[in-house]
Amino acid sequence: MYEVRILEDGAEKEWESFLTSFWATYGATEQSPLNAEAVVSAPIGHHAWSWKWRSVIAESFGHKPYYLAAYNEASAIVGVLPLFHVKSLLFGDALISVPYLNGGGIFTRDMVAFKQLLARAHELALSCKARYVELRARMPYSDEECSLPVRSHK
């Protein structure tokens, strides 16, 4: 069982440290944790998980960020999910990971963390009165991970 928290401003170093440790297994370095080679070679790699998008999207479009992180017993991050509350008169409110990008979604190797991040996103959607949660993953999630509706067009 993990604790899922919403990270606030100032948590960038912790978030990026988690990503760096993952990317290191694909040839990234601490100086360049999200280099193009590492992202392309990773099975689910995309730059959408970078903390930098948090301020870019929030400040440019006014969408409230909710960066979720699952912590293990040692207080280490084992999974992340960047979400933005997007309000639209046309489509209704939604929590999207990550709007305006072709990537995002839940980033973890741990199935328990995956399911807890997904459950927390659902709870957050209910509290925000969002009509749906959209996870923009580059590859569809397996039925073992979750049985969510899938669409592959924009």
Coordinates of C-alpha atoms in Angstrom, one line a residue:
M1 CA 0.0 0.0 0.0
Y2 CA 1.3 3.4 -1.0
E3 CA 0.4 6.9 0.1
V4 CA -0.6 9.1 -2.9
R5 CA -0.1 12.8 -2.4
I6 CA -0.7 15.9 -4.5
L7 CA 2.6 17.7 -4.8
E8 CA 2.8 21.5 -4.5
D9 CA 5.3 24.0 -5.9
G10 CA 8.8 23.3 -4.6
A11 CA 8.6 19.5 -5.2
E12 CA 10.3 19.7 -8.6
K13 CA 13.6 18.2 -7.4
E14 CA 11.9 15.2 -5.8
W15 CA 9.7 14.6 -8.9
E16 CA 12.6 15.0 -11.4
S17 CA 14.8 12.8 -9.2
F18 CA 12.3 10.0 -9.6
L19 CA 12.3 10.4 -13.4
T20 CA 16.1 10.6 -13.5
S21 CA 16.4 7.3 -11.6
F22 CA 14.1 5.7 -14.2
W23 CA 15.7 7.2 -17.2
A24 CA 19.2 6.2 -15.9
T25 CA 18.3 2.6 -16.8
Y26 CA 17.9 3.7 -20.4
G27 CA 21.2 5.6 -20.8
A28 CA 20.2 9.1 -19.5
T29 CA 22.5 11.0 -17.2
E30 CA 21.8 13.3 -14.2
Q31 CA 22.8 16.3 -16.4
S32 CA 20.4 15.3 -19.1
P33 CA 17.7 13.1 -17.5
L34 CA 15.2 13.5 -20.4
N35 CA 17.5 13.4 -23.4
A36 CA 15.9 12.3 -26.7
E37 CA 17.8 9.0 -26.9
A38 CA 16.6 7.9 -23.4
V39 CA 13.0 9.0 -24.1
V40 CA 12.8 7.2 -27.4
S41 CA 14.4 4.0 -26.1
A42 CA 12.2 3.8 -23.0
P43 CA 9.1 1.6 -23.5
I44 CA 6.7 4.3 -22.4
G45 CA 9.0 7.4 -22.7
H46 CA 7.8 10.9 -23.2
H47 CA 8.9 14.4 -22.1
A48 CA 5.3 15.1 -20.8
W49 CA 6.2 13.9 -17.3
S50 CA 8.8 16.7 -16.9
W51 CA 7.9 19.1 -14.0
K52 CA 8.6 22.0 -16.3
W53 CA 5.2 21.5 -18.0
R54 CA 3.5 22.3 -14.7
S55 CA 4.2 26.0 -14.8
V56 CA 4.1 26.3 -18.6
I57 CA 0.6 24.9 -18.9
A58 CA -0.7 26.5 -15.7
E59 CA 0.6 30.0 -16.5
S60 CA -0.1 29.9 -20.3
F61 CA -3.6 28.4 -20.1
G62 CA -4.8 28.8 -16.5
H63 CA -5.3 25.1 -16.0
K64 CA -4.8 24.0 -12.3
P65 CA -2.1 21.4 -12.0
Y66 CA -2.5 18.3 -9.7
Y67 CA 0.8 16.4 -9.7
L68 CA 0.2 13.1 -8.0
A69 CA 3.0 11.0 -6.5
A70 CA 2.8 7.5 -4.9
Y71 CA 5.2 7.0 -2.0
N72 CA 6.5 3.8 -0.6
E73 CA 7.2 3.0 3.1
A74 CA 10.7 4.6 2.8
S75 CA 9.1 7.9 1.6
A76 CA 10.5 7.4 -1.9
I77 CA 8.4 8.1 -5.0
V78 CA 7.4 4.9 -6.9
G79 CA 5.0 6.4 -9.4
V80 CA 3.7 9.8 -10.7
L81 CA 0.7 11.2 -12.6
P82 CA 0.7 14.8 -13.8
L83 CA -2.9 16.1 -14.2
F84 CA -4.5 19.4 -15.1
H85 CA -8.0 20.5 -14.4
V86 CA -9.2 21.8 -17.8
K87 CA -12.4 23.7 -17.8
S88 CA -14.3 23.9 -21.1
L89 CA -17.8 25.3 -21.8
L90 CA -17.9 23.1 -24.9
F91 CA -16.6 19.8 -23.5
G92 CA -17.1 20.2 -19.8
D93 CA -14.5 19.9 -17.0
A94 CA -11.9 17.2 -17.3
L95 CA -8.6 16.1 -15.6
I96 CA -6.1 15.6 -18.4
S97 CA -2.6 14.2 -18.3
V98 CA -1.1 16.1 -20.1
P99 CA -3.2 18.7 -22.1
Y100 CA -1.7 19.9 -25.5
L101 CA 0.9 17.0 -25.5
N102 CA 0.7 13.6 -27.0
G103 CA 2.0 11.9 -23.9
G104 CA 1.4 11.6 -20.2
G105 CA -0.5 9.3 -18.0
I106 CA 0.6 7.2 -15.1
F107 CA 4.4 6.6 -14.9
T108 CA 5.4 3.7 -12.7
R109 CA 6.7 0.1 -12.8
D110 CA 4.6 -0.9 -9.9
M111 CA 1.1 -2.2 -10.4
V112 CA -0.1 -1.4 -6.9
A113 CA 1.1 2.2 -7.4
F114 CA -0.5 2.3 -10.8
K115 CA -3.9 1.3 -9.4
Q116 CA -3.6 3.7 -6.4
L117 CA -2.7 6.7 -8.7
L118 CA -5.6 5.8 -10.9
A119 CA -8.0 5.6 -7.9
R120 CA -6.7 9.0 -6.6
A121 CA -7.3 10.5 -10.0
H122 CA -10.9 9.3 -10.0
E123 CA -11.4 10.7 -6.5
L124 CA -9.9 14.0 -7.6
A125 CA -12.2 14.1 -10.6
L126 CA -15.2 13.7 -8.4
S127 CA -14.1 16.5 -6.1
C128 CA -13.4 18.8 -9.0
K129 CA -16.7 17.8 -10.7
A130 CA -14.8 16.8 -13.8
R131 CA -16.7 14.7 -16.3
Y132 CA -13.8 12.4 -17.1
V133 CA -10.1 11.7 -16.6
E134 CA -8.0 11.6 -19.8
L135 CA -4.7 9.8 -19.7
R136 CA -2.7 10.5 -22.8
A137 CA -0.5 7.5 -22.9
R138 CA 1.6 6.6 -25.9
M139 CA 0.7 3.0 -25.6
P140 CA -2.6 1.6 -24.4
Y141 CA -2.8 0.3 -20.8
S142 CA -3.3 -3.5 -20.5
D143 CA -6.5 -5.0 -19.2
E144 CA -4.4 -6.0 -16.1
E145 CA -3.6 -2.4 -15.4
C146 CA -7.1 -1.0 -16.0
S147 CA -10.1 -1.4 -18.1
L148 CA -10.8 2.1 -19.2
P149 CA -12.4 3.3 -22.5
V150 CA -9.7 3.9 -25.1
R151 CA -9.6 6.1 -28.1
S152 CA -6.7 6.6 -30.4
H153 CA -7.7 9.7 -32.4
K154 CA -7.4 13.4 -31.5

